[in-house]
Amino acid sequence: MTAQSQDATHAASEPDGAAGSAAPQPIGSGAETTHVHVDGFAQPVPAVVELDAPRDGVPLVIHTLEGLKRAAAAIAGGSGPAGVDAERASGFRYGQRAFLVQIRREGAGTWLIDPEPFEDLAALNDALRGVEWVVHASTQDLPCLAELGMWPDRLFDTELAARLAGLPRVGLAAVVEQLLGFGLAKEHSAADWSTRPLPEPWLRYAALDVEVLVELRDELAELLASQGKLEFAEEEFAAILAAGLPGAKPDPWRRTSGVHHIRSRRQLAAVRELWTERDALAQKRDIAPGKLIPDSALVAVARSMPSTVPQLIATKGFHGRAAQREAPRWLRAVATARSLSEDELPPLHLQTNAPPPPRVWEDRDPEAAARLQTARPRVAAVAEDLGMPTENLLTPDHLRRIAWRPPVPLTAESLAAALRDLGAREWQIERVLPTVLDSFEHPEPLPVKKKAHAEDQ
């Protein structure tokens, strides 16, 4: 019986092991591969071995308390790091919760867990106490795992490690291909993982996502060590864990796509009321808000401020599955915005301590513009020498902030403290401090503007 049919019938019994009764298969068995000629080999060899099935077969999905306890016991009894992944239903369901959790650990095999039947997955978290989690792009998966009561004590992020190592492509499939020589299909990455039962090809894909994570971790650790960057990575992983979950952003409705086209506070209030109504309806129906009506429709209605249902329906750009059906709801939101007093209207722009866009620095503060213009390419050169993207050496926003308002007095100690306060790690500060300090103390002159130069002639 396949994993799909087992899940479809919701059989009471689950496999004693992680992989059910499927016979073990060699990695990449049965896949079509491209062969290339390599010096030293008489016959063509595979360029990439396609991973088409987990080596232990496709695991059955755990959806009972007994199965969860069995998974936790097996994982706790395993050894070494654990590959961890989660699948969401982004763009389909409300929020970013996980609809499938995958864990693989040596001696325990691969386990696929459906979180929906459970209040949380704390049992799995307990099983992984003190165990290093190997996660690809951890900042994407850790929030939804935290909602399930799961948080690592130790972390190795293979995507971040690949960036620090200077690999040209850092997606999971690309890194696996570059370092392990395996092809990893990604055709189900954007699927609706809230689908039940989950199709067998999706389960195969999900199991393969953690199949080689630990092996990939070992290759990346070896590569980083050879480059003298392993300690950099360890600092980065520790910083992710120490930072915890990101806090809620103020006024999330301001992130509505196209809101920059709004020019009046009352129209902006309409965006807020419409967004709030849509969010409440989306949460109630457990559907992605954009599937009800897209952001562009909210902005179109806010700009036209219709007062009747026919006017609303006739608004250019107003569409979506809930556009006409929920027309009275959207109209009430616009009416609410229209009835607000001036004091109740939101400001067009929130106050921020962020520096202005660099394009205006030369007019507002030429000295700050010179500092940034000098430091930016020099920091990029340091990153190039280290073989990593500039943004991984120093967050661009950190450089902009200290260039706009450097510490006074400007010393190596004060500059290091300023970077530290912004969140820069010690390894970053150590490598950029001399360059940034020299750039700030001896900035290169700004280029003469063409217009001013012409007048001088």
Short mmCIF file of C-alpha atoms in Angstrom, two decimals:
data_model
loop_
_atom_site.label_atom_id
_atom_site.label_comp_id
_atom_site.label_asym_id
_atom_site.label_seq_id
_atom_site.Cartn_x
_atom_site.Cartn_y
_atom_site.Cartn_z
CA MET A 1 0.00 0.00 0.00
CA THR A 2 1.38 3.41 -0.93
CA ALA A 3 1.72 6.33 1.45
CA GLN A 4 -1.06 8.06 -0.42
CA SER A 5 -3.55 5.22 -0.06
CA GLN A 6 -2.63 4.72 3.59
CA ASP A 7 -3.26 8.37 4.37
CA ALA A 8 -6.41 8.42 2.27
CA THR A 9 -8.00 5.61 4.29
CA HIS A 10 -6.71 7.02 7.62
CA ALA A 11 -5.78 3.51 8.72
CA ALA A 12 -5.39 3.17 12.48
CA SER A 13 -2.03 1.45 12.24
CA GLU A 14 1.09 3.24 11.16
CA PRO A 15 4.45 1.66 10.26
CA ASP A 16 6.76 0.53 13.03
CA GLY A 17 9.60 2.21 11.15
CA ALA A 18 9.83 5.51 9.38
CA ALA A 19 9.57 4.14 5.86
CA GLY A 20 6.82 1.56 5.93
CA SER A 21 7.16 -1.57 3.86
CA ALA A 22 8.72 -0.08 0.75
CA ALA A 23 11.86 -1.91 -0.31
CA PRO A 24 15.12 0.04 -0.03
CA GLN A 25 16.28 1.51 -3.31
CA PRO A 26 19.64 2.90 -4.31
CA ILE A 27 19.80 6.66 -4.52
CA GLY A 28 18.87 7.84 -7.98
CA SER A 29 17.72 4.43 -9.20
CA GLY A 30 15.77 4.48 -12.41
CA ALA A 31 16.42 8.15 -13.18
CA GLU A 32 17.53 9.46 -16.53
CA THR A 33 20.93 11.11 -16.31
CA THR A 34 23.19 13.07 -18.63
CA HIS A 35 26.61 11.51 -19.14
CA VAL A 36 29.83 13.39 -19.80
CA HIS A 37 33.38 12.39 -20.71
CA VAL A 38 35.87 12.94 -17.90
CA ASP A 39 39.62 12.52 -18.17
CA GLY A 40 40.73 9.28 -16.51
CA PHE A 41 37.45 7.44 -17.14
CA ALA A 42 37.16 5.09 -20.11
CA GLN A 43 33.35 5.41 -20.25
CA PRO A 44 31.10 8.47 -19.90
CA VAL A 45 30.04 9.14 -16.30
CA PRO A 46 26.83 10.73 -15.00
CA ALA A 47 27.05 14.51 -14.78
CA VAL A 48 24.32 14.55 -12.16
CA VAL A 49 22.66 11.57 -10.53
CA GLU A 50 18.97 12.37 -10.24
CA LEU A 51 17.39 11.60 -6.87
CA ASP A 52 14.03 10.12 -7.77
CA ALA A 53 13.18 8.14 -4.61
CA PRO A 54 14.28 8.10 -0.96
CA ARG A 55 16.75 5.31 -0.24
CA ASP A 56 14.37 3.73 2.32
CA GLY A 57 11.20 4.27 0.29
CA VAL A 58 8.52 6.89 0.78
CA PRO A 59 7.53 7.18 4.45
CA LEU A 60 3.93 7.12 5.56
CA VAL A 61 2.56 10.33 7.04
CA ILE A 62 2.20 10.36 10.83
CA HIS A 63 -1.22 11.65 11.89
CA THR A 64 -1.98 9.86 15.18
CA LEU A 65 -0.71 10.40 18.72
CA GLU A 66 0.70 6.86 18.80
CA GLY A 67 2.58 7.52 15.61
CA LEU A 68 3.92 10.81 16.93
CA LYS A 69 5.23 9.10 20.07
CA ARG A 70 6.87 6.42 17.92
CA ALA A 71 8.50 9.06 15.72
CA ALA A 72 9.79 10.96 18.74
CA ALA A 73 11.26 7.80 20.27
CA ALA A 74 12.99 6.84 17.03
CA ILE A 75 14.41 10.33 16.48
CA ALA A 76 15.63 10.56 20.07
CA GLY A 77 17.38 7.21 19.61
CA GLY A 78 19.18 8.33 16.47
CA SER A 79 22.66 9.80 16.29
CA GLY A 80 24.28 12.94 14.95
CA PRO A 81 22.57 16.01 13.46
CA ALA A 82 18.98 15.92 12.17
CA GLY A 83 17.81 17.25 8.83
CA VAL A 84 14.64 19.29 9.39
CA ASP A 85 12.26 20.86 6.87
CA ALA A 86 8.71 22.13 6.73
CA GLU A 87 6.21 22.63 3.93
CA ARG A 88 3.69 25.49 3.99
CA ALA A 89 0.72 26.47 1.85
CA SER A 90 1.84 29.99 1.04
CA GLY A 91 -0.59 31.72 -1.27
CA PHE A 92 -3.29 29.16 -0.53
CA ARG A 93 -4.02 29.29 3.22
CA TYR A 94 -4.09 32.09 5.75
CA GLY A 95 -0.77 32.65 7.48
CA GLN A 96 2.45 30.69 7.14
CA ARG A 97 1.82 27.61 9.26
CA ALA A 98 3.44 24.29 8.45
CA PHE A 99 1.33 21.54 6.88
CA LEU A 100 4.08 18.92 6.81
CA VAL A 101 7.24 18.52 8.90
CA GLN A 102 10.10 16.31 7.69
CA ILE A 103 12.88 15.01 9.93
CA ARG A 104 15.72 12.64 9.09
CA ARG A 105 18.41 11.45 11.46
CA GLU A 106 21.00 8.71 11.27
CA GLY A 107 19.67 5.55 12.86
CA ALA A 108 16.11 6.89 12.87
CA GLY A 109 15.32 7.21 9.18
CA THR A 110 13.00 9.77 7.62
CA TRP A 111 9.73 10.81 9.28
CA LEU A 112 6.91 12.82 7.73
CA ILE A 113 4.52 14.37 10.25
CA ASP A 114 1.17 16.04 9.55
CA PRO A 115 0.92 18.80 12.20
CA GLU A 116 -2.80 19.45 11.65
CA PRO A 117 -4.17 16.75 14.00
CA PHE A 118 -1.92 17.85 16.87
CA GLU A 119 -2.00 20.80 19.23
CA ASP A 120 1.78 21.02 18.92
CA LEU A 121 4.85 18.92 18.14
CA ALA A 122 6.58 19.42 21.49
CA ALA A 123 7.30 15.68 21.62
CA LEU A 124 9.54 16.04 18.58
CA ASN A 125 11.18 19.09 20.08
CA ASP A 126 11.98 17.11 23.23
CA ALA A 127 13.42 14.31 21.08
CA LEU A 128 15.77 16.82 19.44
CA ARG A 129 17.07 18.45 22.63
CA GLY A 130 20.78 19.22 22.22
CA VAL A 131 20.74 17.93 18.62
CA GLU A 132 21.99 20.14 15.81
CA TRP A 133 19.24 20.91 13.29
CA VAL A 134 20.31 21.10 9.66
CA VAL A 135 17.89 23.44 7.89
CA HIS A 136 18.07 25.11 4.49
CA ALA A 137 17.11 28.81 4.69
CA SER A 138 16.22 28.51 8.38
CA THR A 139 14.68 31.97 8.71
CA GLN A 140 11.87 30.77 6.43
CA ASP A 141 11.09 27.55 8.32
CA LEU A 142 11.87 28.38 11.95
CA PRO A 143 8.83 30.67 12.47
CA CYS A 144 6.30 28.03 11.39
CA LEU A 145 8.13 25.35 13.39
CA ALA A 146 8.10 27.62 16.43
CA GLU A 147 4.30 27.80 16.13
CA LEU A 148 4.36 24.03 16.67
CA GLY A 149 6.53 24.27 19.79
CA MET A 150 9.77 23.44 17.98
CA TRP A 151 13.00 25.45 18.25
CA PRO A 152 16.58 24.21 17.85
CA ASP A 153 19.27 24.29 20.51
CA ARG A 154 21.90 24.21 17.77
CA LEU A 155 21.62 25.11 14.09
CA PHE A 156 23.41 24.64 10.80
CA ASP A 157 21.81 26.59 7.94
CA THR A 158 22.96 25.11 4.63
CA GLU A 159 21.73 28.06 2.58
CA LEU A 160 23.59 30.60 4.70
CA ALA A 161 26.65 28.36 4.73
CA ALA A 162 26.57 28.22 0.93
CA ARG A 163 26.44 32.02 0.78
CA LEU A 164 29.43 32.38 3.08
CA ALA A 165 31.30 29.78 1.05
CA GLY A 166 30.73 31.88 -2.07
CA LEU A 167 28.75 29.29 -4.05
CA PRO A 168 27.22 30.86 -7.16
CA ARG A 169 23.74 29.43 -6.51
CA VAL A 170 22.37 28.77 -3.02
CA GLY A 171 18.98 27.13 -3.55
CA LEU A 172 18.82 23.64 -2.03
CA ALA A 173 18.71 21.83 -5.36
CA ALA A 174 21.60 23.91 -6.71
CA VAL A 175 23.82 23.39 -3.65
CA VAL A 176 23.10 19.65 -3.57
CA GLU A 177 24.03 19.41 -7.25
CA GLN A 178 27.21 21.49 -6.84
CA LEU A 179 28.57 19.68 -3.77
CA LEU A 180 27.05 16.20 -3.90
CA GLY A 181 26.40 15.67 -7.59
CA PHE A 182 22.73 14.79 -7.06
CA GLY A 183 19.78 16.26 -8.93
CA LEU A 184 16.95 17.28 -6.61
CA ALA A 185 13.60 18.08 -8.21
CA LYS A 186 11.77 21.18 -6.92
CA GLU A 187 8.54 20.97 -8.91
CA HIS A 188 6.35 20.73 -5.79
CA SER A 189 7.95 23.54 -3.77
CA ALA A 190 5.05 25.93 -4.41
CA ALA A 191 2.29 23.33 -4.06
CA ASP A 192 -0.73 23.63 -1.77
CA TRP A 193 0.57 21.49 1.08
CA SER A 194 -2.76 21.75 2.90
CA THR A 195 -4.11 19.24 0.35
CA ARG A 196 -5.33 16.02 1.97
CA PRO A 197 -4.47 13.32 1.26
CA LEU A 198 -1.04 14.44 0.07
CA PRO A 199 -0.20 12.87 -3.30
CA GLU A 200 2.54 10.26 -3.26
CA PRO A 201 4.85 12.26 -5.59
CA TRP A 202 4.66 15.17 -3.14
CA LEU A 203 5.59 12.90 -0.24
CA ARG A 204 8.52 11.56 -2.23
CA TYR A 205 9.66 15.13 -2.88
CA ALA A 206 9.25 16.02 0.81
CA ALA A 207 11.29 13.02 1.96
CA LEU A 208 14.05 13.81 -0.55
CA ASP A 209 14.29 17.35 0.80
CA VAL A 210 15.82 15.97 4.01
CA GLU A 211 17.45 12.90 2.45
CA VAL A 212 20.89 14.47 2.03
CA LEU A 213 20.76 17.50 4.33
CA VAL A 214 23.20 16.08 6.87
CA GLU A 215 25.57 14.92 4.14
CA LEU A 216 25.34 18.39 2.60
CA ARG A 217 26.06 19.94 6.00
CA ASP A 218 29.27 17.92 6.27
CA GLU A 219 30.44 18.99 2.81
CA LEU A 220 29.71 22.65 3.52
CA ALA A 221 31.43 22.52 6.91
CA GLU A 222 34.52 21.02 5.27
CA LEU A 223 34.45 23.65 2.53
CA LEU A 224 34.06 26.50 5.02
CA ALA A 225 36.85 25.12 7.18
CA SER A 226 39.17 24.98 4.18
CA GLN A 227 38.36 28.65 3.49
CA GLY A 228 38.82 29.69 7.11
CA LYS A 229 35.15 30.64 7.39
CA LEU A 230 33.65 27.93 9.59
CA GLU A 231 33.77 30.18 12.65
CA PHE A 232 31.98 32.90 10.65
CA ALA A 233 29.17 30.48 9.94
CA GLU A 234 28.95 29.34 13.55
CA GLU A 235 28.58 32.96 14.67
CA GLU A 236 25.84 33.50 12.11
CA PHE A 237 23.90 30.42 13.20
CA ALA A 238 24.17 31.42 16.86
CA ALA A 239 22.93 34.91 15.98
CA ILE A 240 19.84 33.48 14.28
CA LEU A 241 18.97 31.46 17.37
CA ALA A 242 19.68 34.37 19.72
CA ALA A 243 17.51 36.75 17.67
CA GLY A 244 14.49 34.49 18.02
CA LEU A 245 11.32 35.20 16.08
CA PRO A 246 10.92 38.58 14.38
CA GLY A 247 8.52 40.93 16.12
CA ALA A 248 5.25 42.04 14.58
CA LYS A 249 5.68 44.99 12.26
CA PRO A 250 3.57 48.09 12.93
CA ASP A 251 0.71 48.78 10.53
CA PRO A 252 1.07 45.63 8.38
CA TRP A 253 -1.54 47.04 6.01
CA ARG A 254 1.05 49.57 4.86
CA ARG A 255 2.80 46.73 3.04
CA THR A 256 -0.13 46.52 0.60
CA SER A 257 1.37 46.35 -2.87
CA GLY A 258 0.76 49.60 -4.74
CA VAL A 259 0.01 51.69 -1.64
CA HIS A 260 2.71 54.14 -2.74
CA HIS A 261 0.23 55.35 -5.39
CA ILE A 262 -2.03 56.69 -2.63
CA ARG A 263 -1.67 60.44 -2.21
CA SER A 264 -4.31 61.38 0.40
CA ARG A 265 -4.71 60.37 4.03
CA ARG A 266 -8.40 59.51 3.54
CA GLN A 267 -7.61 57.17 0.68
CA LEU A 268 -4.89 55.66 2.86
CA ALA A 269 -7.51 55.14 5.57
CA ALA A 270 -9.62 53.32 2.99
CA VAL A 271 -6.68 51.01 2.25
CA ARG A 272 -6.39 50.30 5.96
CA GLU A 273 -10.10 49.55 6.40
CA LEU A 274 -10.27 47.39 3.28
CA TRP A 275 -7.11 45.49 4.27
CA THR A 276 -8.45 44.88 7.77
CA GLU A 277 -11.79 43.59 6.45
CA ARG A 278 -10.05 41.31 3.96
CA ASP A 279 -7.65 39.99 6.60
CA ALA A 280 -10.49 39.15 9.00
CA LEU A 281 -12.42 37.36 6.26
CA ALA A 282 -9.32 35.49 5.09
CA GLN A 283 -8.54 34.33 8.61
CA LYS A 284 -12.14 33.16 9.12
CA ARG A 285 -12.09 31.19 5.87
CA ASP A 286 -8.43 30.07 6.25
CA ILE A 287 -7.50 31.32 2.83
CA ALA A 288 -4.69 33.54 1.59
CA PRO A 289 -5.97 37.15 1.59
CA GLY A 290 -4.82 37.70 -1.98
CA LYS A 291 -7.09 34.89 -3.14
CA LEU A 292 -10.12 36.86 -1.96
CA ILE A 293 -9.21 40.10 -3.71
CA PRO A 294 -5.68 41.15 -4.68
CA ASP A 295 -3.83 44.15 -3.28
CA SER A 296 -4.27 45.98 -6.56
CA ALA A 297 -8.05 45.81 -6.12
CA LEU A 298 -7.82 47.31 -2.63
CA VAL A 299 -5.76 50.22 -3.94
CA ALA A 300 -8.09 50.74 -6.90
CA VAL A 301 -11.13 51.00 -4.62
CA ALA A 302 -9.30 53.28 -2.17
CA ARG A 303 -8.38 55.65 -4.98
CA SER A 304 -11.93 55.81 -6.40
CA MET A 305 -13.77 55.81 -3.02
CA PRO A 306 -17.09 54.48 -4.44
CA SER A 307 -20.27 55.12 -2.44
CA THR A 308 -22.62 52.59 -4.05
CA VAL A 309 -22.37 48.92 -4.94
CA PRO A 310 -22.67 49.60 -8.71
CA GLN A 311 -19.85 52.14 -8.47
CA LEU A 312 -17.76 49.63 -6.54
CA ILE A 313 -18.32 46.84 -9.06
CA ALA A 314 -17.54 49.22 -11.91
CA THR A 315 -14.23 50.31 -10.37
CA LYS A 316 -11.46 49.55 -12.83
CA GLY A 317 -9.09 46.96 -11.38
CA PHE A 318 -11.56 45.70 -8.78
CA HIS A 319 -11.68 41.92 -9.17
CA GLY A 320 -11.21 38.67 -7.31
CA ARG A 321 -13.31 35.74 -6.18
CA ALA A 322 -14.83 37.74 -3.30
CA ALA A 323 -15.16 41.05 -5.14
CA GLN A 324 -18.85 41.01 -6.03
CA ARG A 325 -19.99 38.44 -3.48
CA GLU A 326 -18.65 40.52 -0.59
CA ALA A 327 -19.36 43.91 -2.17
CA PRO A 328 -21.32 45.26 0.86
CA ARG A 329 -18.39 44.41 3.11
CA TRP A 330 -15.92 46.39 0.98
CA LEU A 331 -18.36 49.27 0.64
CA ARG A 332 -18.77 49.48 4.43
CA ALA A 333 -14.99 49.69 4.77
CA VAL A 334 -14.88 52.64 2.36
CA ALA A 335 -17.77 54.29 4.20
CA THR A 336 -15.89 53.93 7.48
CA ALA A 337 -12.84 55.64 5.99
CA ARG A 338 -15.04 58.43 4.60
CA SER A 339 -16.60 59.07 8.02
CA LEU A 340 -13.33 59.45 9.94
CA SER A 341 -12.33 62.84 11.32
CA GLU A 342 -9.07 64.42 10.25
CA ASP A 343 -7.48 63.43 13.56
CA GLU A 344 -8.39 59.78 12.95
CA LEU A 345 -6.77 59.57 9.52
CA PRO A 346 -3.41 57.77 9.34
CA PRO A 347 -0.30 59.75 8.39
CA LEU A 348 0.90 59.25 4.86
CA HIS A 349 4.32 58.23 6.16
CA LEU A 350 5.44 56.75 9.47
CA GLN A 351 8.24 58.41 11.34
CA THR A 352 11.45 56.42 11.17
CA ASN A 353 15.02 56.73 12.36
CA ALA A 354 16.28 55.28 9.08
CA PRO A 355 18.42 57.56 6.92
CA PRO A 356 16.88 59.04 3.76
CA PRO A 357 17.43 57.36 0.39
CA PRO A 358 21.10 57.67 -0.66
CA ARG A 359 20.10 59.46 -3.87
CA VAL A 360 19.30 62.63 -1.86
CA TRP A 361 22.35 62.52 0.41
CA GLU A 362 24.51 64.71 -1.79
CA ASP A 363 22.05 67.59 -1.45
CA ARG A 364 21.19 67.05 2.21
CA ASP A 365 24.57 66.06 3.62
CA PRO A 366 27.49 65.96 1.14
CA GLU A 367 29.90 64.70 3.81
CA ALA A 368 27.68 61.68 4.53
CA ALA A 369 27.34 61.06 0.79
CA ALA A 370 31.13 61.07 0.46
CA ARG A 371 31.50 58.61 3.33
CA LEU A 372 29.02 56.19 1.79
CA GLN A 373 30.40 56.58 -1.72
CA THR A 374 33.89 55.79 -0.46
CA ALA A 375 33.06 52.95 1.89
CA ARG A 376 30.59 51.01 -0.23
CA PRO A 377 32.94 49.84 -3.03
CA ARG A 378 35.73 49.21 -0.55
CA VAL A 379 33.55 46.96 1.59
CA ALA A 380 32.47 45.18 -1.59
CA ALA A 381 36.14 44.60 -2.43
CA VAL A 382 36.74 43.06 1.00
CA ALA A 383 33.76 40.76 0.45
CA GLU A 384 35.11 39.77 -2.96
CA ASP A 385 38.47 38.92 -1.42
CA LEU A 386 36.68 36.76 1.15
CA GLY A 387 34.62 35.11 -1.58
CA MET A 388 31.14 35.97 -0.32
CA PRO A 389 28.28 38.37 -1.16
CA THR A 390 28.73 41.88 0.22
CA GLU A 391 25.45 41.71 2.14
CA ASN A 392 26.73 38.71 4.09
CA LEU A 393 29.87 40.58 5.09
CA LEU A 394 27.99 43.69 6.19
CA THR A 395 24.28 44.39 5.98
CA PRO A 396 23.88 47.35 3.57
CA ASP A 397 21.48 49.08 5.98
CA HIS A 398 24.14 48.98 8.71
CA LEU A 399 26.63 50.73 6.45
CA ARG A 400 24.06 53.36 5.40
CA ARG A 401 23.13 54.12 9.01
CA ILE A 402 26.68 54.62 10.28
CA ALA A 403 27.65 56.58 7.14
CA TRP A 404 24.70 58.93 7.65
CA ARG A 405 25.38 59.47 11.35
CA PRO A 406 28.77 58.07 12.42
CA PRO A 407 29.64 58.01 16.12
CA VAL A 408 31.28 61.07 17.65
CA PRO A 409 34.16 61.02 18.32
CA LEU A 410 34.96 58.69 15.44
CA THR A 411 37.37 56.03 16.67
CA ALA A 412 37.86 52.34 16.00
CA GLU A 413 36.24 51.57 19.34
CA SER A 414 33.19 53.81 18.83
CA LEU A 415 32.68 52.56 15.27
CA ALA A 416 32.88 48.94 16.40
CA ALA A 417 30.37 49.66 19.15
CA ALA A 418 28.00 51.31 16.66
CA LEU A 419 28.18 48.31 14.34
CA ARG A 420 27.66 45.96 17.27
CA ASP A 421 24.58 47.91 18.37
CA LEU A 422 23.14 47.53 14.87
CA GLY A 423 23.56 43.75 15.07
CA ALA A 424 26.80 43.15 13.21
CA ARG A 425 28.64 40.02 14.33
CA GLU A 426 32.17 40.11 15.71
CA TRP A 427 33.68 38.41 12.68
CA GLN A 428 32.07 41.02 10.42
CA ILE A 429 33.27 43.93 12.57
CA GLU A 430 36.81 42.57 12.63
CA ARG A 431 37.01 42.39 8.84
CA VAL A 432 35.27 45.62 7.83
CA LEU A 433 36.33 47.97 10.64
CA PRO A 434 39.69 49.11 9.18
CA THR A 435 38.13 49.70 5.76
CA VAL A 436 35.09 51.60 7.03
CA LEU A 437 37.11 53.68 9.48
CA ASP A 438 39.60 54.74 6.82
CA SER A 439 36.76 55.50 4.38
CA PHE A 440 35.08 57.75 6.95
CA GLU A 441 38.28 59.49 8.00
CA HIS A 442 39.53 60.04 4.45
CA PRO A 443 36.50 60.05 2.13
CA GLU A 444 37.06 60.54 -1.56
CA PRO A 445 35.59 63.76 -3.02
CA LEU A 446 32.20 63.53 -4.64
CA PRO A 447 32.17 63.77 -8.43
CA VAL A 448 31.46 67.26 -9.73
CA LYS A 449 27.89 67.56 -10.94
CA LYS A 450 27.65 68.09 -14.67
CA LYS A 451 25.46 71.18 -14.38
CA ALA A 452 27.72 72.85 -11.83
CA HIS A 453 30.78 71.95 -13.88
CA ALA A 454 29.24 73.52 -16.99
CA GLU A 455 28.49 76.77 -15.12
CA ASP A 456 32.10 76.95 -13.89
CA GLN A 457 33.28 76.81 -17.47
#
